[in-house]
Short mmCIF file of C-alpha atoms in Angstrom, two decimals:
data_model
loop_
_atom_site.label_atom_id
_atom_site.label_comp_id
_atom_site.label_asym_id
_atom_site.label_seq_id
_atom_site.Cartn_x
_atom_site.Cartn_y
_atom_site.Cartn_z
CA UNK N 1 93.83 114.09 73.88
CA UNK N 2 95.14 111.06 76.44
CA UNK N 3 93.01 112.11 79.17
CA UNK N 4 89.72 112.45 76.95
CA UNK N 5 90.80 108.88 75.68
CA UNK N 6 91.21 106.83 79.18
CA UNK N 7 88.22 108.44 80.13
CA UNK N 8 85.86 107.34 76.85
CA UNK N 9 87.48 103.83 76.71
CA UNK N 10 86.87 103.12 80.27
CA UNK N 11 83.63 103.38 80.03
CA UNK N 12 83.60 100.55 77.83
CA UNK N 13 82.06 97.77 79.43
CA UNK N 14 79.26 100.79 81.31
CA UNK N 15 77.94 101.04 77.73
CA UNK N 16 78.42 97.80 76.64
CA UNK N 17 75.22 96.78 79.46
CA UNK N 18 73.04 99.82 79.29
CA UNK N 19 72.82 99.08 76.14
CA UNK N 20 72.19 95.41 76.46
CA UNK N 21 69.70 95.85 79.07
CA UNK N 22 67.93 98.16 76.07
CA UNK N 23 68.04 95.13 74.18
CA UNK N 24 66.78 92.80 76.12
CA UNK N 25 63.23 95.15 77.25
CA UNK N 26 63.13 95.99 74.01
CA UNK N 27 62.44 92.29 73.27
CA UNK N 28 60.01 92.05 75.85
CA UNK N 29 58.43 95.57 75.16
CA UNK N 30 57.36 93.76 71.39
CA UNK N 31 53.76 94.18 71.28
CA UNK N 32 53.92 97.55 72.38
CA UNK N 33 54.32 100.24 70.98
CA UNK N 34 58.12 101.78 69.71
CA UNK N 35 58.05 104.92 71.72
CA UNK N 36 58.55 102.45 74.42
CA UNK N 37 61.52 101.87 72.91
CA UNK N 38 62.84 104.79 71.70
CA UNK N 39 63.07 106.29 75.26
CA UNK N 40 65.46 103.35 76.26
CA UNK N 41 67.41 104.07 73.63
CA UNK N 42 67.72 107.45 74.48
CA UNK N 43 68.59 106.88 77.90
CA UNK N 44 71.39 105.25 76.24
CA UNK N 45 72.12 108.26 74.23
CA UNK N 46 72.13 109.85 77.47
CA UNK N 47 74.92 108.56 79.30
CA UNK N 48 76.87 108.44 75.97
CA UNK N 49 77.48 112.69 75.44
CA UNK N 50 76.12 114.04 79.09
CA UNK N 51 79.30 115.87 80.52
CA UNK N 52 77.45 115.04 84.18
CA UNK N 53 76.43 112.23 86.44
CA UNK N 54 74.48 112.56 89.52
CA UNK N 55 76.52 111.05 91.97
CA UNK N 56 76.19 108.26 95.35
CA UNK N 57 73.05 107.13 93.42
CA UNK N 58 71.45 102.83 92.65
CA UNK N 59 72.09 102.56 89.12
CA UNK N 60 71.64 100.01 87.07
CA UNK N 61 74.87 99.58 85.56
CA UNK N 62 78.13 98.12 87.21
CA UNK N 63 81.26 100.96 89.15
CA UNK N 64 83.34 100.61 86.54
CA UNK N 65 87.44 101.56 88.39
CA UNK N 66 88.38 104.38 86.74
CA UNK N 67 92.09 104.69 85.37
CA UNK N 68 94.78 106.43 86.89
CA UNK N 69 95.90 109.64 85.18
CA UNK N 70 99.15 111.19 85.92
CA UNK N 71 97.69 114.67 87.76
CA UNK N 72 100.42 117.21 85.81
CA UNK N 73 98.85 116.01 82.50
CA UNK N 74 96.04 115.82 82.59
CA UNK N 75 94.69 117.58 85.17
CA UNK N 76 97.26 121.10 85.23
CA UNK N 77 97.99 120.83 81.29
CA UNK N 78 101.85 120.29 81.44
CA UNK N 79 103.15 117.08 78.95
CA UNK N 80 103.47 114.36 80.06
CA UNK N 81 107.10 112.78 80.00
CA UNK N 82 108.42 111.05 77.12
CA UNK N 83 108.17 106.70 77.79
CA UNK N 84 111.31 105.82 78.42
CA UNK N 85 113.58 104.55 76.25
CA UNK N 86 112.93 101.73 74.75
CA UNK N 87 109.02 101.83 75.73
CA UNK N 88 106.63 102.73 72.77
CA UNK N 89 103.13 105.05 73.87
CA UNK N 90 100.53 102.78 73.47
CA UNK N 91 98.33 105.44 74.64
CA UNK N 92 99.33 107.83 72.67
CA UNK N 93 98.67 105.59 69.30
CA UNK N 94 95.00 104.62 70.60
CA UNK N 95 94.32 108.51 71.22
CA UNK N 96 95.59 109.70 67.54
CA UNK N 97 93.55 106.34 66.22
CA UNK N 98 90.17 107.20 67.78
CA UNK N 99 90.74 111.07 66.54
CA UNK N 100 91.17 110.19 63.11
CA UNK N 101 88.44 107.66 63.48
CA UNK N 102 86.62 110.68 65.30
CA UNK N 103 87.73 113.09 62.35
CA UNK N 104 87.04 110.05 59.57
CA UNK N 105 83.46 109.36 60.41
CA UNK N 106 82.15 113.26 60.97
CA UNK N 107 83.40 113.83 57.79
CA UNK N 108 81.46 111.91 56.30
CA UNK N 109 78.48 113.13 57.77
CA UNK N 110 79.19 116.86 56.38
CA UNK N 111 80.21 115.32 52.91
CA UNK N 112 76.85 113.68 53.84
CA UNK N 113 74.93 116.34 54.30
CA UNK N 114 77.09 118.87 52.03
CA UNK N 115 76.54 116.26 49.33
CA UNK N 116 72.62 116.23 49.90
CA UNK N 117 72.10 119.77 50.12
CA UNK N 118 73.74 120.45 46.81
CA UNK N 119 71.23 118.47 45.91
CA UNK N 120 68.56 120.15 47.36
CA UNK N 121 68.85 123.22 45.51
CA UNK N 122 66.45 124.40 42.64
CA UNK N 123 63.43 122.77 45.44
CA UNK N 124 60.17 124.04 44.57
CA UNK N 125 58.38 125.17 47.85
CA UNK N 126 54.68 123.16 47.65
CA UNK N 127 53.04 124.74 51.24
CA UNK N 128 54.48 125.92 55.02
CA UNK N 129 57.73 123.82 54.67
CA UNK N 130 57.74 121.24 51.99
CA UNK N 131 59.04 121.15 49.11
CA UNK N 132 59.40 118.78 45.72
CA UNK N 133 62.50 117.64 44.77
CA UNK N 134 63.39 115.58 41.25
CA UNK N 135 66.88 115.13 42.67
CA UNK N 136 65.74 112.43 45.70
CA UNK N 137 63.57 109.19 45.61
CA UNK N 138 62.45 109.12 49.50
CA UNK N 139 61.12 111.55 51.56
CA UNK N 140 62.64 112.48 54.61
CA UNK N 141 63.40 115.41 57.23
CA UNK N 142 66.37 118.02 56.89
CA UNK N 143 67.70 120.85 59.46
CA UNK N 144 68.06 120.90 62.84
CA UNK N 145 66.01 124.54 63.72
CA UNK N 146 63.84 124.62 60.67
CA UNK N 147 62.95 121.38 59.43
CA UNK N 148 61.83 120.91 55.84
CA UNK N 149 59.57 117.91 54.95
CA UNK N 150 61.10 117.22 50.99
CA UNK N 151 59.08 115.09 49.15
CA UNK N 152 60.23 112.94 45.47
CA UNK N 153 58.80 114.65 42.89
CA UNK N 154 56.94 111.39 41.90
CA UNK N 155 55.07 110.79 44.83
CA UNK N 156 51.00 110.53 43.43
CA UNK N 157 48.61 112.83 45.23
CA UNK N 158 47.29 110.13 46.25
CA UNK N 159 49.87 109.03 48.79
CA UNK N 160 50.93 112.29 49.98
CA UNK N 161 48.55 113.16 52.99
CA UNK N 162 50.36 109.73 54.19
CA UNK N 163 54.38 110.70 53.64
CA UNK N 164 53.73 114.48 54.83
CA UNK N 165 51.51 113.15 57.72
CA UNK N 166 54.50 110.91 59.11
CA UNK N 167 57.36 113.59 57.92
CA UNK N 168 54.88 116.09 60.57
CA UNK N 169 55.42 113.18 63.36
CA UNK N 170 58.88 113.46 63.54
CA UNK N 171 59.00 116.76 63.29
CA UNK N 172 56.56 117.00 66.04
CA UNK N 173 58.63 114.17 67.77
CA UNK N 174 61.70 115.67 67.62
CA UNK N 175 63.29 112.68 65.61
CA UNK N 176 65.33 114.82 62.99
CA UNK N 177 67.48 116.20 66.91
CA UNK N 178 67.41 112.86 68.34
CA UNK N 179 68.94 111.15 65.67
CA UNK N 180 71.98 113.99 64.78
CA UNK N 181 72.50 113.61 68.91
CA UNK N 182 73.15 109.69 67.94
CA UNK N 183 75.54 109.90 64.96
CA UNK N 184 77.33 111.89 66.64
CA UNK N 185 77.46 109.58 70.11
CA UNK N 186 78.11 107.33 67.50
CA UNK N 187 81.36 108.88 65.88
CA UNK N 188 82.55 109.44 69.47
CA UNK N 189 82.15 105.73 70.62
CA UNK N 190 83.12 104.81 66.74
CA UNK N 191 85.18 102.38 68.28
CA UNK N 192 82.54 100.58 70.33
CA UNK N 193 80.46 97.94 67.98
CA UNK N 194 76.88 98.37 70.36
CA UNK N 195 77.22 102.03 70.19
CA UNK N 196 76.52 102.00 66.31
CA UNK N 197 73.93 98.81 67.00
CA UNK N 198 72.24 101.09 69.33
CA UNK N 199 72.47 104.08 66.56
CA UNK N 200 70.75 101.97 64.12
CA UNK N 201 68.31 99.88 66.35
CA UNK N 202 67.10 103.90 67.97
CA UNK N 203 66.30 104.79 63.77
CA UNK N 204 64.52 101.24 63.30
CA UNK N 205 62.06 102.17 66.42
CA UNK N 206 62.11 105.67 65.40
CA UNK N 207 60.35 104.75 62.29
CA UNK N 208 57.70 102.50 63.24
CA UNK N 209 57.13 105.12 66.58
CA UNK N 210 56.57 107.78 63.91
CA UNK N 211 54.15 105.01 62.26
CA UNK N 212 52.07 104.15 64.90
CA UNK N 213 51.34 107.75 65.49
CA UNK N 214 50.43 108.73 62.25
CA UNK N 215 48.32 106.26 61.94
CA UNK N 216 46.45 106.44 65.37
CA UNK N 217 43.32 107.46 64.01
CA UNK N 218 43.14 106.61 60.71
CA UNK N 219 40.77 104.13 59.62
CA UNK N 220 41.84 99.93 57.96
CA UNK N 221 41.13 101.44 54.87
CA UNK N 222 43.96 104.17 55.42
CA UNK N 223 46.13 101.76 57.01
CA UNK N 224 46.36 99.77 53.51
CA UNK N 225 47.33 102.99 51.57
CA UNK N 226 49.72 104.31 54.27
CA UNK N 227 51.26 101.07 53.77
CA UNK N 228 51.80 101.10 49.24
CA UNK N 229 52.64 104.60 50.71
CA UNK N 230 55.94 102.81 52.05
CA UNK N 231 56.60 100.47 49.76
CA UNK N 232 56.03 102.45 47.04
CA UNK N 233 58.73 104.97 48.24
CA UNK N 234 61.23 102.75 49.87
CA UNK N 235 64.69 103.48 49.48
CA UNK N 236 67.99 104.61 50.85
CA UNK N 237 68.17 106.79 53.09
CA UNK N 238 69.53 110.51 52.17
CA UNK N 239 71.84 111.09 55.38
CA UNK N 240 72.80 108.56 58.67
CA UNK N 241 71.25 111.41 60.27
CA UNK N 242 67.87 112.50 58.40
CA UNK N 243 64.37 110.63 59.65
CA UNK N 244 63.70 109.57 55.45
CA UNK N 245 60.11 108.04 54.97
CA UNK N 246 61.47 104.88 53.34
CA UNK N 247 64.56 104.26 55.08
CA UNK N 248 63.98 101.23 57.41
CA UNK N 249 62.37 98.18 56.32
CA UNK N 250 59.41 98.38 54.57
CA UNK N 251 58.30 94.95 54.84
CA UNK N 252 58.71 94.89 58.72
CA UNK N 253 56.68 98.66 59.44
CA UNK N 254 53.63 97.48 56.61
CA UNK N 255 53.41 94.09 58.70
CA UNK N 256 53.78 96.26 62.09
CA UNK N 257 51.01 99.12 60.53
CA UNK N 258 48.91 96.79 59.77
CA UNK N 259 49.03 93.56 62.66
CA UNK N 260 49.34 97.18 65.32
CA UNK N 261 46.89 97.10 68.37
CA UNK N 262 47.60 99.75 71.11
CA UNK N 263 46.97 98.55 74.30
CA UNK N 264 44.51 99.14 77.22
CA UNK N 265 45.95 102.40 78.16
CA UNK N 266 46.54 101.92 82.19
CA UNK N 267 49.00 99.00 80.71
CA UNK N 268 50.53 102.12 78.46
CA UNK N 269 50.90 104.07 81.72
CA UNK N 270 52.58 101.85 83.74
CA UNK N 271 54.78 100.55 81.00
CA UNK N 272 55.56 104.42 80.24
CA UNK N 273 56.21 105.24 84.26
CA UNK N 274 58.77 102.33 84.43
CA UNK N 275 60.58 103.00 81.47
CA UNK N 276 60.84 106.62 82.64
CA UNK N 277 62.09 105.63 86.33
CA UNK N 278 64.73 103.70 84.75
CA UNK N 279 66.17 105.80 81.92
CA UNK N 280 66.18 108.69 85.53
CA UNK N 281 68.45 106.00 86.45
CA UNK N 282 70.71 106.72 83.78
CA UNK N 283 71.18 110.32 84.68
CA UNK N 284 73.01 109.10 88.24
CA UNK N 285 76.63 107.33 86.79
CA UNK N 286 78.08 104.41 88.82
CA UNK N 287 82.04 104.97 87.51
CA UNK N 288 83.74 107.23 89.56
CA UNK N 289 85.81 110.33 88.23
CA UNK N 290 88.73 109.94 86.36
CA UNK N 291 91.72 109.75 89.85
CA UNK N 292 94.40 111.33 89.81
CA UNK N 293 98.29 110.78 90.73
CA UNK N 294 99.07 113.52 91.90
CA UNK N 295 102.99 114.61 91.50
CA UNK N 296 105.10 113.82 94.46
CA UNK N 297 106.13 116.47 97.40
CA UNK N 298 104.52 119.03 99.56
CA UNK N 299 102.47 121.52 99.38
CA UNK N 300 99.40 123.84 100.02
CA UNK N 301 95.68 122.88 98.96
CA UNK N 302 92.31 123.67 100.09
CA UNK N 303 90.10 120.05 100.13
CA UNK N 304 86.64 119.10 99.35
CA UNK N 305 84.42 115.53 99.32
CA UNK N 306 87.04 113.05 101.03
CA UNK N 307 86.09 110.17 99.90
CA UNK N 308 87.28 107.18 102.46
CA UNK N 309 85.34 104.49 99.67
CA UNK N 310 86.95 105.66 96.68
CA UNK N 311 90.33 106.28 98.77
CA UNK N 312 90.19 110.23 97.48
CA UNK N 313 90.02 113.34 97.67
CA UNK N 314 89.66 116.98 95.98
CA UNK N 315 91.75 120.21 96.40
CA UNK N 316 92.60 123.00 94.85
CA UNK N 317 96.14 124.09 95.22
CA UNK N 318 97.38 127.77 97.09
CA UNK N 319 99.82 129.29 97.56
CA UNK N 320 101.71 130.42 101.68
CA UNK N 321 103.70 133.16 100.71
CA UNK N 322 105.15 135.33 103.62
CA UNK N 323 106.63 138.88 103.99
CA UNK N 324 110.11 137.67 103.63
CA UNK N 325 109.97 135.90 99.15
CA UNK N 326 110.34 138.97 97.66
CA UNK N 327 110.32 137.21 94.47
CA UNK N 328 106.97 135.07 95.21
CA UNK N 329 105.42 138.59 95.91
CA UNK N 330 105.65 140.37 92.95
CA UNK N 331 104.91 137.48 90.91
CA UNK N 332 101.90 137.51 92.42
CA UNK N 333 101.37 141.37 92.34
CA UNK N 334 100.87 142.19 95.88
CA UNK N 335 103.41 144.06 98.27
CA UNK N 336 103.38 144.73 101.98
CA UNK N 337 100.49 146.05 102.64
CA UNK N 338 98.60 143.02 101.54
CA UNK N 339 100.38 140.99 104.52
CA UNK N 340 99.48 143.11 107.78
CA UNK N 341 99.66 139.15 109.78
CA UNK N 342 103.10 138.68 107.54
CA UNK N 343 101.89 136.19 105.08
CA UNK N 344 99.26 135.92 102.12
CA UNK N 345 97.18 132.90 100.17
CA UNK N 346 97.18 133.76 97.28
CA UNK N 347 94.50 131.07 95.59
CA UNK N 348 93.95 133.60 92.26
CA UNK N 349 91.86 131.11 90.56
CA UNK N 350 90.26 127.88 91.53
CA UNK N 351 90.77 124.72 90.06
CA UNK N 352 89.73 121.84 92.55
CA UNK N 353 91.60 118.19 91.38
CA UNK N 354 90.94 114.29 92.68
CA UNK N 355 94.04 112.95 94.07
CA UNK N 356 94.04 109.12 95.14
CA UNK N 357 95.18 108.93 98.66
CA UNK N 358 96.89 105.89 100.79
CA UNK N 359 95.90 103.75 103.12
CA UNK N 360 98.81 104.65 105.56
CA UNK N 361 97.95 108.44 105.35
CA UNK N 362 98.31 110.39 108.33
CA UNK N 363 95.96 113.55 109.15
CA UNK N 364 96.89 115.76 111.78
CA UNK N 365 93.81 118.70 112.31
CA UNK N 366 93.62 121.66 115.07
CA UNK N 367 91.63 121.24 117.51
CA UNK N 368 88.40 123.81 117.13
CA UNK N 369 87.50 124.00 120.35
CA UNK N 370 89.04 126.56 121.67
CA UNK N 371 93.30 126.05 122.51
CA UNK N 372 94.13 124.83 119.01
CA UNK N 373 96.22 122.00 119.64
CA UNK N 374 97.33 119.57 117.25
CA UNK N 375 95.23 116.08 117.08
CA UNK N 376 96.54 112.99 115.05
CA UNK N 377 94.28 110.58 112.66
CA UNK N 378 95.32 107.49 111.43
CA UNK N 379 91.86 107.14 109.80
CA UNK N 380 91.07 109.01 106.76
CA UNK N 381 87.89 108.31 107.63
CA UNK N 382 87.88 109.17 110.81
CA UNK N 383 89.07 112.62 108.84
CA UNK N 384 86.42 112.81 106.59
CA UNK N 385 83.45 112.66 109.34
CA UNK N 386 85.20 115.10 110.92
CA UNK N 387 86.00 117.38 108.08
CA UNK N 388 82.18 116.82 106.90
CA UNK N 389 80.80 117.83 110.48
CA UNK N 390 82.29 122.19 110.25
CA UNK N 391 82.56 124.33 108.15
CA UNK N 392 86.19 125.63 110.65
CA UNK N 393 87.42 123.08 108.21
CA UNK N 394 86.17 123.28 105.09
CA UNK N 395 87.47 126.77 104.42
CA UNK N 396 90.87 125.96 106.07
CA UNK N 397 94.05 125.02 104.16
CA UNK N 398 95.44 121.88 104.87
CA UNK N 399 99.62 120.92 103.83
CA UNK N 400 99.60 118.43 101.35
CA UNK N 401 102.41 115.50 101.30
CA UNK N 402 102.19 113.40 97.83
CA UNK N 403 104.47 110.23 98.52
CA UNK N 404 104.65 107.60 95.50
CA UNK N 405 101.97 110.02 93.37
CA UNK N 406 99.90 109.03 96.62
CA UNK N 407 98.49 111.67 99.78
CA UNK N 408 100.32 110.24 102.92
CA UNK N 409 99.87 112.60 105.02
CA UNK N 410 97.70 115.62 105.29
CA UNK N 411 98.26 119.04 107.71
CA UNK N 412 96.04 121.71 108.61
CA UNK N 413 97.25 125.15 108.37
CA UNK N 414 96.23 127.26 110.69
CA UNK N 415 95.66 131.01 110.10
CA UNK N 416 95.21 133.31 112.41
#
């Protein structure tokens, strides 16, 4: 839990820059269709929820140093050491507070959902996925996989076509899915005020984008009738994650409906392409993975991704068992028949771990040209280039020496 909280909290500045960038572009895009700003908000949503990123690429967001996480607890699952006497485990307290906040907002959303579902009992089916209920004040979309359109019983017959067209636009745009995902992101990052700002502004832009899609083919008179519908059915939303017809300020939406003019197609094409390219940048994470502080000692491992710029490499621990280690042979379930050369390289599970490398690291490798003599280099960049140059180095095991949490020696092990 502490590791997860550290990973989430270390991206606070990246999130702030991403939301700030969208807020600035949102002002610039004011005269243009709102679907453009919705695309930008979806880029932010991706960065909040996506568990992976494409590394080593340009990004408009700043690189943020990753926190140092003890390898034994963060990556191997073993418990962290207890705080020293007289010290207080602030990280543990903050992690518990984050977990409590996450539980609170998720529970709040669940209670809202269950309460709404209870009130919808007895709703009468009008046609297809459209229902009418006397217990709701405003129309909205309910459900994720099979979304239904709910209309208040007091909705005038003349307004129903406009309302249904609006809610169908929501479903076609998958707004009910994206708003639910945004609420989940806000719950996870509840401690970050700009995430809540992004969530509420996305909801506002989403409604206006839906208005624009709905009135695209309306006549001036139909736009006026649509505006009257917005004003008449204005009411607080039923659930924070459900798109609701009258949830967002009807005054703003009415002004936009009556004054909206679609720009030229070539302008929209250029803007859409530019925003999609910008959204692609959110695929590339500018921050490194959380670096791990390895346990002091010497152990065997396979290596991957040596990165001199970040002074880190990725390793997968293994075990070198000889035919004299009867106890280790029994633990591993191997017999002397499995060790014709007198040794066994035991690596039952692959578990890659990122570790930091000391600037004074010494690297010893075997010359692959036939004589397999030991060669030494004190430049981690040189070792990285050598490692990337041949499969021979990548497939070989290495002895890793760790002092004060960083790798100080890398020694290639000859395997006959």
